[in-house]
Coordinates of N, CA and C in Angstrom, one line a residue:
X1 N 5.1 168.5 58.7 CA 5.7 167.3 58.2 C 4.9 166.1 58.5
X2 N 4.3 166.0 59.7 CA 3.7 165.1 59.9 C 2.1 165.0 59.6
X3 N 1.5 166.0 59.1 CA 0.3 166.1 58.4 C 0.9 165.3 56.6
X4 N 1.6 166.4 56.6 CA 1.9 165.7 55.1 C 2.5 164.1 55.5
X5 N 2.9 163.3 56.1 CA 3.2 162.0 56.0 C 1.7 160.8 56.4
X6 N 0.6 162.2 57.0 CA -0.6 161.1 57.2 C -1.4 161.4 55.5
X7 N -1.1 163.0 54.9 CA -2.0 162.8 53.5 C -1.6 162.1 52.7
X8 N -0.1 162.1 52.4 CA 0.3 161.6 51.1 C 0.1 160.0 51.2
X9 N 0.1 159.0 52.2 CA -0.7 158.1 51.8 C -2.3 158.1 52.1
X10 N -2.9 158.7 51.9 CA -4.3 158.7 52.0 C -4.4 159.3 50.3
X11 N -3.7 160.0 49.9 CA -3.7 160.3 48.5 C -3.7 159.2 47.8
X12 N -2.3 158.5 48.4 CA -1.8 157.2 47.0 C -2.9 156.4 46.9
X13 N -4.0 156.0 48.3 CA -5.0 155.4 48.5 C -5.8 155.8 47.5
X14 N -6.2 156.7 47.7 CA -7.6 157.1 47.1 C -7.1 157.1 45.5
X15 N -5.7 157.5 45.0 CA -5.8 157.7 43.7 C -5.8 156.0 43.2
X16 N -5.1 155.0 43.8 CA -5.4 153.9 43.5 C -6.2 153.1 43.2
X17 N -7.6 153.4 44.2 CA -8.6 153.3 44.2 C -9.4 153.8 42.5
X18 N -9.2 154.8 42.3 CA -9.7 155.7 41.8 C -9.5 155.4 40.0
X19 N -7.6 154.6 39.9 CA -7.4 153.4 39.1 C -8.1 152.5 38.5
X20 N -8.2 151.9 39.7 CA -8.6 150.5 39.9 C -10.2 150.4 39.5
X21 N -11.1 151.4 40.1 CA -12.6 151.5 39.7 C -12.6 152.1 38.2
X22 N -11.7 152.7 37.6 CA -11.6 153.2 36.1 C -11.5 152.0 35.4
X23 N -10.9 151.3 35.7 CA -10.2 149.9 34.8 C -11.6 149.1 34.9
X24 N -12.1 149.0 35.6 CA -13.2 148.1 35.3 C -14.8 148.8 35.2
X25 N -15.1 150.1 35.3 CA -16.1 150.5 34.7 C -16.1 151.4 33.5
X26 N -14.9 151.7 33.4 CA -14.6 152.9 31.8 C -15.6 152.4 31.3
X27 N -16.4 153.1 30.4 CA -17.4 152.8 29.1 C -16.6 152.6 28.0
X28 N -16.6 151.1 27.8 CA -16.1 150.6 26.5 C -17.0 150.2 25.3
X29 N -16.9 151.1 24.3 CA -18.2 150.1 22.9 C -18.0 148.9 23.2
X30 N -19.4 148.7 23.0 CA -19.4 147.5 23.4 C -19.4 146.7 21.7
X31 N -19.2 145.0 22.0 CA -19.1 144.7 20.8 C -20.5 144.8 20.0
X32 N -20.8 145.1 18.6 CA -21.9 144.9 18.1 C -23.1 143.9 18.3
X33 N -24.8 144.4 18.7 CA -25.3 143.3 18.6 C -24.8 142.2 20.1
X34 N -24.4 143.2 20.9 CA -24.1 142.2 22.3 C -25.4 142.4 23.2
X35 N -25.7 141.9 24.1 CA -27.0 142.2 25.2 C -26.4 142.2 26.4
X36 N -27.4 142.9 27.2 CA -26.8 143.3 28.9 C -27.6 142.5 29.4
X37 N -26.4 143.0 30.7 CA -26.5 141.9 31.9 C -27.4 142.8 33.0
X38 N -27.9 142.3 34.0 CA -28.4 143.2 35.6 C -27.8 143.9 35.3
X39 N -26.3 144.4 35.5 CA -25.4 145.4 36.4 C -25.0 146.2 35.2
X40 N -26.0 146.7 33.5 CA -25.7 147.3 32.9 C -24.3 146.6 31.6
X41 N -23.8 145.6 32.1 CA -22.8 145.1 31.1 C -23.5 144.3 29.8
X42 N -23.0 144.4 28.9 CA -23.7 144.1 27.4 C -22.7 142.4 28.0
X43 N -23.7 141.9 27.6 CA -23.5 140.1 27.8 C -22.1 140.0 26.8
X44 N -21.5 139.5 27.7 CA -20.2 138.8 27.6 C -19.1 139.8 27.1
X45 N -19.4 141.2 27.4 CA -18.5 142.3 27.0 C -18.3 143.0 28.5
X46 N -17.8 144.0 27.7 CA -16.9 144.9 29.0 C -18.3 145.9 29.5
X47 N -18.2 146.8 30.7 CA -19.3 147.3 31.2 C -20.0 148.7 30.2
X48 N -20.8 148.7 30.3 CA -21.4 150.5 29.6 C -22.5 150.7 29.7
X49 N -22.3 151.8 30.2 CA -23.5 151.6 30.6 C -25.0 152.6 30.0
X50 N -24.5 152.7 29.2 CA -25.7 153.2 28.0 C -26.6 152.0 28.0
X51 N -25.5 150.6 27.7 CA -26.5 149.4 26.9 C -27.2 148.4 28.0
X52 N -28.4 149.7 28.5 CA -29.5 148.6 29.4 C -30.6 147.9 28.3
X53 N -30.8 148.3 27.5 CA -31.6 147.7 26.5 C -31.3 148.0 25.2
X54 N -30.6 147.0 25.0 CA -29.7 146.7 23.4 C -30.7 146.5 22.4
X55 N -30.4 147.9 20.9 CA -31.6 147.5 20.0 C -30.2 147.0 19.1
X56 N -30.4 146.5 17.9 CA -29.4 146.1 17.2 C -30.7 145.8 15.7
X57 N -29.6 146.0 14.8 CA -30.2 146.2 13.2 C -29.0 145.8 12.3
X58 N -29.7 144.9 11.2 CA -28.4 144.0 10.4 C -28.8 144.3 8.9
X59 N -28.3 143.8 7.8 CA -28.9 143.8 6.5 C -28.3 142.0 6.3
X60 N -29.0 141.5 5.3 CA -29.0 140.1 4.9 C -29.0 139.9 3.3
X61 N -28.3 139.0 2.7 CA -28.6 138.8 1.4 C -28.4 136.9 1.2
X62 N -29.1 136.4 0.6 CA -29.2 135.0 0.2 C -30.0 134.7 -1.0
X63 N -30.6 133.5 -0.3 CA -31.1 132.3 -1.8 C -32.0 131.3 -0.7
X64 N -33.1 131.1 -1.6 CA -34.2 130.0 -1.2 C -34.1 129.0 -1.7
X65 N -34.2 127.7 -1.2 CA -34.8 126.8 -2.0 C -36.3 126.2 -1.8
X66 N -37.0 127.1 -2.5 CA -38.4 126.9 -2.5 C -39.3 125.3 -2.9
X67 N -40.3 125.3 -2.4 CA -41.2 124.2 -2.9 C -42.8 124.6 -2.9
X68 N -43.4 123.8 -2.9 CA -44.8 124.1 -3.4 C -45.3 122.6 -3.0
X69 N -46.4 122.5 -1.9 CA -46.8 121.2 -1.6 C -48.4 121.4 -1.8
X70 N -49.0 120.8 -2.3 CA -50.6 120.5 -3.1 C -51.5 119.6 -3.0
X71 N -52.9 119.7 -2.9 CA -53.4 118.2 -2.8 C -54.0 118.6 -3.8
X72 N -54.0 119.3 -5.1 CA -54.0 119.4 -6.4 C -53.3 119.1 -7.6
X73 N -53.2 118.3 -8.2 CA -52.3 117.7 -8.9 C -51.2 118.9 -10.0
X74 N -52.4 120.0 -9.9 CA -51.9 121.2 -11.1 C -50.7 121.6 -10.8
X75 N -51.0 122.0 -9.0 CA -50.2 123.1 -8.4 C -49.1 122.4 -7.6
X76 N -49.6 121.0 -7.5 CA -48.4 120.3 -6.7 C -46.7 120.1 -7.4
X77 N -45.7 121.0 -6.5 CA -44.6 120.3 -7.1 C -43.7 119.5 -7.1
X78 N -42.9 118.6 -8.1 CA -42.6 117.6 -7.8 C -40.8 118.3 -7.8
X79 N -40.3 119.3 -7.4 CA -38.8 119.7 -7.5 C -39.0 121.6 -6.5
X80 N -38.1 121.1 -6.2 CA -37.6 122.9 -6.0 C -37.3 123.8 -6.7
X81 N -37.9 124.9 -6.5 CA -36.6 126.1 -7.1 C -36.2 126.9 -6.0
X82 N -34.7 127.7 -6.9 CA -34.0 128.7 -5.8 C -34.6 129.8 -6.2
X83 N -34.3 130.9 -5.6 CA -34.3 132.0 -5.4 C -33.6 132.9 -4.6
X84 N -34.2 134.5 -5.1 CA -33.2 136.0 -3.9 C -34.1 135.4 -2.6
X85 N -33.5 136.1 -1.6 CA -33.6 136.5 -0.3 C -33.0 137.1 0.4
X86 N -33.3 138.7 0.3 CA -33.0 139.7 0.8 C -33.5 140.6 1.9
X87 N -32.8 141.6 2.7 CA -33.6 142.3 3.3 C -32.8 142.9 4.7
X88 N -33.5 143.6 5.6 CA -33.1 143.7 6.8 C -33.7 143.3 7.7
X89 N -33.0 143.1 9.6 CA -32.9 142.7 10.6 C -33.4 143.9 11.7
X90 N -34.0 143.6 12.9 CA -34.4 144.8 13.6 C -34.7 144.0 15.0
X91 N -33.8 144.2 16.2 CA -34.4 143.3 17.4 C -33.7 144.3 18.5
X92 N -34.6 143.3 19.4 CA -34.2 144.3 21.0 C -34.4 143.2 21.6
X93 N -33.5 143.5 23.2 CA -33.4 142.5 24.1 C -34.6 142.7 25.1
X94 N -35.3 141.4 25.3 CA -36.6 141.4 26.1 C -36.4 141.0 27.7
X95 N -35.3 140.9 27.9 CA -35.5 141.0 29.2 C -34.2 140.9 29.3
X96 N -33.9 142.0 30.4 CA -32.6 142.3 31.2 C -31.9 141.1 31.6
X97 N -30.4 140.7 31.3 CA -30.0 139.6 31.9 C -30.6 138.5 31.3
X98 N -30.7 138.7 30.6 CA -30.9 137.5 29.4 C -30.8 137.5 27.9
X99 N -29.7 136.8 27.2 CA -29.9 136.8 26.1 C -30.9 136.7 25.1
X100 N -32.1 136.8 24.9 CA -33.3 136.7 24.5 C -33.5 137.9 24.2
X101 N -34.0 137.4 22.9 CA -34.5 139.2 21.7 C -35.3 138.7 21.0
X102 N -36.3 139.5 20.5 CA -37.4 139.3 20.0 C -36.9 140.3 18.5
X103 N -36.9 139.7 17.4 CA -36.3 140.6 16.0 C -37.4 140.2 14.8
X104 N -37.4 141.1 13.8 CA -38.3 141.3 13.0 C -37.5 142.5 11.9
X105 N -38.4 142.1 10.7 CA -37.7 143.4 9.5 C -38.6 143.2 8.7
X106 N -37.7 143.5 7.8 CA -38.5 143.7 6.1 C -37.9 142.6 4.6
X107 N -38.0 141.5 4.1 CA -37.3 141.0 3.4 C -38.5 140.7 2.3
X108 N -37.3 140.6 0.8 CA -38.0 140.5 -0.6 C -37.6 138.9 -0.5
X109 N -38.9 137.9 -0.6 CA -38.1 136.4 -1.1 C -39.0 135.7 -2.1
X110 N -38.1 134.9 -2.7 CA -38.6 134.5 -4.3 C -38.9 132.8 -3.7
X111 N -40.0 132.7 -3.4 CA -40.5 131.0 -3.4 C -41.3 131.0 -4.8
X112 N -41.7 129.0 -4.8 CA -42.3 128.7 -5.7 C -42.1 127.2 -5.9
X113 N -41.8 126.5 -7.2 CA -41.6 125.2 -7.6 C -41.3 125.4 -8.7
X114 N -41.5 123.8 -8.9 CA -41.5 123.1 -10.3 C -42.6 121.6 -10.2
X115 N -43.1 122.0 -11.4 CA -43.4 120.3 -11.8 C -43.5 120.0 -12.8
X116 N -43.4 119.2 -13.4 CA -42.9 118.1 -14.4 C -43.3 116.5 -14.3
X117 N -44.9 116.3 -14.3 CA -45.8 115.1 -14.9 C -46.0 114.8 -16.3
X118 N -47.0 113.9 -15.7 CA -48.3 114.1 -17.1 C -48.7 114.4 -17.7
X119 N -49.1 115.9 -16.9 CA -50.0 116.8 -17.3 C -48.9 117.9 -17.8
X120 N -47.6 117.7 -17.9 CA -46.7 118.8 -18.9 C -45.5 119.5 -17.4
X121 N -45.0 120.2 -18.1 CA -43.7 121.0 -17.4 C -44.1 122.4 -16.8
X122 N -44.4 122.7 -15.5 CA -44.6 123.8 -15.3 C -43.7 124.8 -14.0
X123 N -43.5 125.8 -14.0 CA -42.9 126.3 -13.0 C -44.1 127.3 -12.3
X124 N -43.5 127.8 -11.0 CA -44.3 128.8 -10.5 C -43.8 129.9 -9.4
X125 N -43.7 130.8 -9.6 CA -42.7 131.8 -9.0 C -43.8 132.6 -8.1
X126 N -43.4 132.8 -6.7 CA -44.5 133.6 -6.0 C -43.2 134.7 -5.2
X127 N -43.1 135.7 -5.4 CA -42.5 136.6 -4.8 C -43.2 137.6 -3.8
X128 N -42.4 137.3 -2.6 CA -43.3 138.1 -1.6 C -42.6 138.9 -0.8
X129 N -43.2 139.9 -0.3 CA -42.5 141.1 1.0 C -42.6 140.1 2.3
X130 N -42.0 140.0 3.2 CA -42.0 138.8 4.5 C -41.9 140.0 5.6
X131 N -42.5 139.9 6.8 CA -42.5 140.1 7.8 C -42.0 139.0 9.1
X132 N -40.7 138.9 9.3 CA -40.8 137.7 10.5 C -40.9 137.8 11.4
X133 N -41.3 137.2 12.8 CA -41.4 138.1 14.4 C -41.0 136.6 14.7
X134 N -39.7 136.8 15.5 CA -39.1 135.8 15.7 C -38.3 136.0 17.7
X135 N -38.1 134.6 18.1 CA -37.7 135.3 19.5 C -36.4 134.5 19.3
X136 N -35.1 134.9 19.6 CA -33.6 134.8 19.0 C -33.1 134.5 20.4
X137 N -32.4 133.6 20.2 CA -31.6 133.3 22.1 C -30.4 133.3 21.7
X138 N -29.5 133.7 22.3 CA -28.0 133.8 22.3 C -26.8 132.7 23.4
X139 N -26.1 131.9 22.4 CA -25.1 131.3 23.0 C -23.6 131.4 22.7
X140 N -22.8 131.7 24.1 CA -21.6 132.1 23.5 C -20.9 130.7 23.6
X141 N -19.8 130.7 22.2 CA -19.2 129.8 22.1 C -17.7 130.1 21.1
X142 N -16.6 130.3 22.7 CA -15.1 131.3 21.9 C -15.7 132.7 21.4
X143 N -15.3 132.8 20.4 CA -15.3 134.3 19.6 C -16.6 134.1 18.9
X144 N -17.5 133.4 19.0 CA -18.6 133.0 18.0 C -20.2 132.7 18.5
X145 N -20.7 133.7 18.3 CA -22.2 133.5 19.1 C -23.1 132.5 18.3
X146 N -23.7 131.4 19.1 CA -24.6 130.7 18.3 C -26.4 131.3 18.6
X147 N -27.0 131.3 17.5 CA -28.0 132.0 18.2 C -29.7 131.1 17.4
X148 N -30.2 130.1 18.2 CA -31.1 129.5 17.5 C -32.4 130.2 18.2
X149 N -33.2 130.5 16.3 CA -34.5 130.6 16.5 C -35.5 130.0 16.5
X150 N -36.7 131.3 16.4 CA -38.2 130.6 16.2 C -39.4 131.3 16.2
X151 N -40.2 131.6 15.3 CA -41.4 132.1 15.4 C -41.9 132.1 13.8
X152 N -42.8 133.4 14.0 CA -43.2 133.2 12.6 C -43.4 134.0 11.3
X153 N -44.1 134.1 10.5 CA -43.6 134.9 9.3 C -45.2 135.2 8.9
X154 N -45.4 136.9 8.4 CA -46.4 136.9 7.6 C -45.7 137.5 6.2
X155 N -46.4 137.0 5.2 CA -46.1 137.6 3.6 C -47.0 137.6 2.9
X156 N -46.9 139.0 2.0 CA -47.9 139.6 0.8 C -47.3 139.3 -0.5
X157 N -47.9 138.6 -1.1 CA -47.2 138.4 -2.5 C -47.1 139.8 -3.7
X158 N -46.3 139.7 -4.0 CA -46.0 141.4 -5.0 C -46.0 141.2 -6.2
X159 N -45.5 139.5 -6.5 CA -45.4 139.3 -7.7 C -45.4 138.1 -8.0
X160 N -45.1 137.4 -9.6 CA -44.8 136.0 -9.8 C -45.3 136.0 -11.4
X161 N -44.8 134.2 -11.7 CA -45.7 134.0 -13.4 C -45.7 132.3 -13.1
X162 N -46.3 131.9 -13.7 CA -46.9 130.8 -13.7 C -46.6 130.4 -15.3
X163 N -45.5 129.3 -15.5 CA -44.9 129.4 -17.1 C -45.1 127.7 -16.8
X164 N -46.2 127.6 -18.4 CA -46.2 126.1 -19.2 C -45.4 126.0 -20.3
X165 N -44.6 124.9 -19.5 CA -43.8 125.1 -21.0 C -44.1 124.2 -22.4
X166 N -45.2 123.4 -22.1 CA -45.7 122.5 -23.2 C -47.1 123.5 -24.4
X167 N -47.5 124.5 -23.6 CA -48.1 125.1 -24.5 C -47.6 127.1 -24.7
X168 N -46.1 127.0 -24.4 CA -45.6 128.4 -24.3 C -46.2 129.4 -24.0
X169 N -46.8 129.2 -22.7 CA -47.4 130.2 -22.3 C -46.8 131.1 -20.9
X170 N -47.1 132.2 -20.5 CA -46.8 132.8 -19.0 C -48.1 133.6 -18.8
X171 N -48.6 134.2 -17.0 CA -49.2 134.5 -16.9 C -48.8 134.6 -15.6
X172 N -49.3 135.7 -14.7 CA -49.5 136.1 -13.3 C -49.8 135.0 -12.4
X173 N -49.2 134.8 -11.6 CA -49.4 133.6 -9.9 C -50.8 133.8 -9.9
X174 N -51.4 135.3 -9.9 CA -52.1 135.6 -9.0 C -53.2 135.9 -10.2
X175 N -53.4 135.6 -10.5 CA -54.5 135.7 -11.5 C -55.1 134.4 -11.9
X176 N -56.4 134.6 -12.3 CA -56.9 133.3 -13.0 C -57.1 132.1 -11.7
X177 N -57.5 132.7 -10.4 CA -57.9 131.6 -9.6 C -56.6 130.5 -9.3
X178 N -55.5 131.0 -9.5 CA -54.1 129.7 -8.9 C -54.0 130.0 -7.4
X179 N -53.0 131.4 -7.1 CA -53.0 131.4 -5.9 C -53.5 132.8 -5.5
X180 N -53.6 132.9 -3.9 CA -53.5 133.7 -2.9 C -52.3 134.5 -2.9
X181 N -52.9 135.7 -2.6 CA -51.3 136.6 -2.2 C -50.9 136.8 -0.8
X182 N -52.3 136.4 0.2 CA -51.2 135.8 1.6 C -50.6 134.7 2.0
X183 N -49.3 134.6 2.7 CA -48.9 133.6 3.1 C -48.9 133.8 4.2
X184 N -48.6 132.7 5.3 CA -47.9 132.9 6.7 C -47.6 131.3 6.8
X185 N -46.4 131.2 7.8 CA -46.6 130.4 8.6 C -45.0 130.2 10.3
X186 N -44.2 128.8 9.9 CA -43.2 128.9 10.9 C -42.3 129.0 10.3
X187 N -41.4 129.7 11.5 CA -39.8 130.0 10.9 C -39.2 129.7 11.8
X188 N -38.3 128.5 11.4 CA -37.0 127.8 12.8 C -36.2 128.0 12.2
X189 N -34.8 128.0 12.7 CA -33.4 128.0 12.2 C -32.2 128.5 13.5
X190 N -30.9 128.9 12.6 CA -30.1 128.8 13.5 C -28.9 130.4 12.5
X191 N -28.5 131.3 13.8 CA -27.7 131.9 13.1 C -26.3 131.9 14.0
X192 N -25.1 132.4 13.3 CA -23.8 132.3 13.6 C -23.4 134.1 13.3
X193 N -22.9 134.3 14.5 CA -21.7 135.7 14.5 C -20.4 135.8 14.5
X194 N -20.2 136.7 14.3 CA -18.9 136.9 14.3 C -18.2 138.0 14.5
X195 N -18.2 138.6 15.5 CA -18.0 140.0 15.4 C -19.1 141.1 14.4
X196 N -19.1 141.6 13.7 CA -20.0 142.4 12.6 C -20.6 141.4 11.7
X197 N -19.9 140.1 11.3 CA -20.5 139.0 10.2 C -21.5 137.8 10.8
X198 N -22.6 137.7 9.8 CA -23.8 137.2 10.0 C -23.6 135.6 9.3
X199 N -24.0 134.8 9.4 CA -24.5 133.3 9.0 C -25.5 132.8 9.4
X200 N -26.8 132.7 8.5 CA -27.6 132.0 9.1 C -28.2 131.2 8.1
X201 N -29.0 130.1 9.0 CA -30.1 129.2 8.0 C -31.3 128.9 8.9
X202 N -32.4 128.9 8.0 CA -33.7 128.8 8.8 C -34.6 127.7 7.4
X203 N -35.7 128.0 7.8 CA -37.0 126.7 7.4 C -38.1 127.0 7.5
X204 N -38.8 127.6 6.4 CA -40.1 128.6 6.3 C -41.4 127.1 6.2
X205 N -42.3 127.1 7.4 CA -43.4 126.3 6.9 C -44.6 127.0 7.0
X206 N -45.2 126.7 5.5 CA -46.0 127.6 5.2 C -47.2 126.6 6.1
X207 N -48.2 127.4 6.4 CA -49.5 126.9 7.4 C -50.6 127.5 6.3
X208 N -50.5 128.6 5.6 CA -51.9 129.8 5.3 C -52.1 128.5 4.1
X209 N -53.1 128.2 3.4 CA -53.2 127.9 2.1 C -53.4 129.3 0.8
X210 N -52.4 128.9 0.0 CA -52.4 129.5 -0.9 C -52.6 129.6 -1.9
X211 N -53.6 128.1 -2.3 CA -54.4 128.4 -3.1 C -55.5 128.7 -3.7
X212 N -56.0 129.6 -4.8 CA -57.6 129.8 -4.5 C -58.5 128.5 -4.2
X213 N -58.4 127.3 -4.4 CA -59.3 126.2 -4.1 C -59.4 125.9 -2.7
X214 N -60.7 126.0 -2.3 CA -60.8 126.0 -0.5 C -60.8 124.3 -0.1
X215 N -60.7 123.6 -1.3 CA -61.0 122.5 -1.2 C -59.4 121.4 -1.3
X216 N -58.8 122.3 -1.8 CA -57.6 121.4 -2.1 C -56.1 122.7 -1.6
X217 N -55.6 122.2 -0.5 CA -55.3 123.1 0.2 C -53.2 123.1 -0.4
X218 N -53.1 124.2 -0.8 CA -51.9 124.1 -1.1 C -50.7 125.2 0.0
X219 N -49.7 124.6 0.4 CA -48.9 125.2 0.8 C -47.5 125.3 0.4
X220 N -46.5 126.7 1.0 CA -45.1 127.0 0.2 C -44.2 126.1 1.4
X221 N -43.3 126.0 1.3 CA -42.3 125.7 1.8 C -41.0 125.9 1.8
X222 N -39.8 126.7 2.4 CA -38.2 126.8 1.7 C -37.6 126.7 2.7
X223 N -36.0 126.3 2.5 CA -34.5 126.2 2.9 C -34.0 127.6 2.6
X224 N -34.1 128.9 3.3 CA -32.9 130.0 3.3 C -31.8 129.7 4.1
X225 N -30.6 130.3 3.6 CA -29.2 130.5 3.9 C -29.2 132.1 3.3
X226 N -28.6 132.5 4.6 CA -28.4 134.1 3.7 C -27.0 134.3 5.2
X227 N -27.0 135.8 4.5 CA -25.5 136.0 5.4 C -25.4 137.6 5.4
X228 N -24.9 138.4 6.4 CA -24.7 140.1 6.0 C -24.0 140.4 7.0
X229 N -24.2 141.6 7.7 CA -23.6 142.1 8.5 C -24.8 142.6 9.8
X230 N -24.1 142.9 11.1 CA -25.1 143.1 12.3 C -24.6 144.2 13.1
X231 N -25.0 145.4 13.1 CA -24.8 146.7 14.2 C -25.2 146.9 15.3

């Protein structure tokens, strides 16, 4: 009797224990698109310890408001146009205990202009495959991560038409000495989460010149807003 009155609390102990360390390390999914901490916890979630290095992957869909800036009067535009802007997301966290990811994918986007002079009514559509490599910081705020970026973009143009409308004509971007099919340049902006839902807006500045005259240096410019989901 007196063995059993020294185990049974050494039992209640240990199984309390045993409680108590379950409730705070259980492996819980963590929320989507969360990053860890030192001690294995996905930033600002419960502990798991799978997620020492969080990769995360999203899809995106929007609209550009493109431009076209020229020190050639042809190609210079005096208006915007919109466009798609589609594609997917792909990042990993670059350093342990810190919110900081370095992300990149694959996106189809429709830049270009308008102008409308002297010289007549013209549009110009450059559609290109984008690569962005961007470094993404994460701030929590309530239920809502704010996450501003930065870095930069390369793109291969795939497509386009170059339409006068005073002599009814169309014809290839890329033909006939207009433009280049590379672009690159910076990408700033700012995105918002939400559990699985995506909101963001960024600001493409074209750097590459893109047009064939080495003399008169033309660059793209756009406003995206796009929005999707984040895993």
């Amino acid at each position: 009797m007196m063995k059993l009155n020294r185990i049974l609390p050494l039992l209640a102990f240990i199984l309390s224990a045993t409680i108590a360390d379950a409730q705070v390390y259980a492996p819980v999914p963590p929320r989507r698109g969360s990053y860890s901490t030192p001690d294995g916890r996905p930033y600002g979630d419960t502990y798991h310890p799978s997620h020492l290095h969080n990769v995360y992957y999203g899809f995106r869909i929007g609209l550009s408001v493109a431009s076209i800036h020229s020190e050639s009067s042809l190609l210079d535009g005096n208006s915007a146009r919109t466009g798609l802007n589609a594609g997917f997301a792909i990042g990993t966290q670059l350093i342990q205990g810190t919110p900081l990811c370095f992300e990149s994918g694959l996106y189809y986007t429709e830049k270009g202009g308008k102008s409308n002079d002297g010289d007549g009514k013209f549009t110009y559509s450059l559609n290109y495959l984008e690569v962005p490599l961007l470094l993404r910081y994460k701030v929590r705020s309530g239920d809502i991560d704010i996450e501003p970026f930065l870095g930069g973009y390369l793109a291969c143009g795939v497509g386009g038409k170059i339409k006068n409308y005073n002599d009814r004509e169309a014809f290839s971007s890329y033909d006939d000495g207009y433009f280049r099919r590379f672009d690159g340049g910076i990408k700033v902006g700012v995105g918002f989460s939400f559990q699985m839902l995506y909101l963001g807006a960024s600001y493409d500045i074209g750097l590459a010149n893109v047009g064939q005259d080495d003399f008169d240096n033309t660059h793209t410019g756009a406003f995206v807003l796009n929005f999707g989901v984040t895993f």
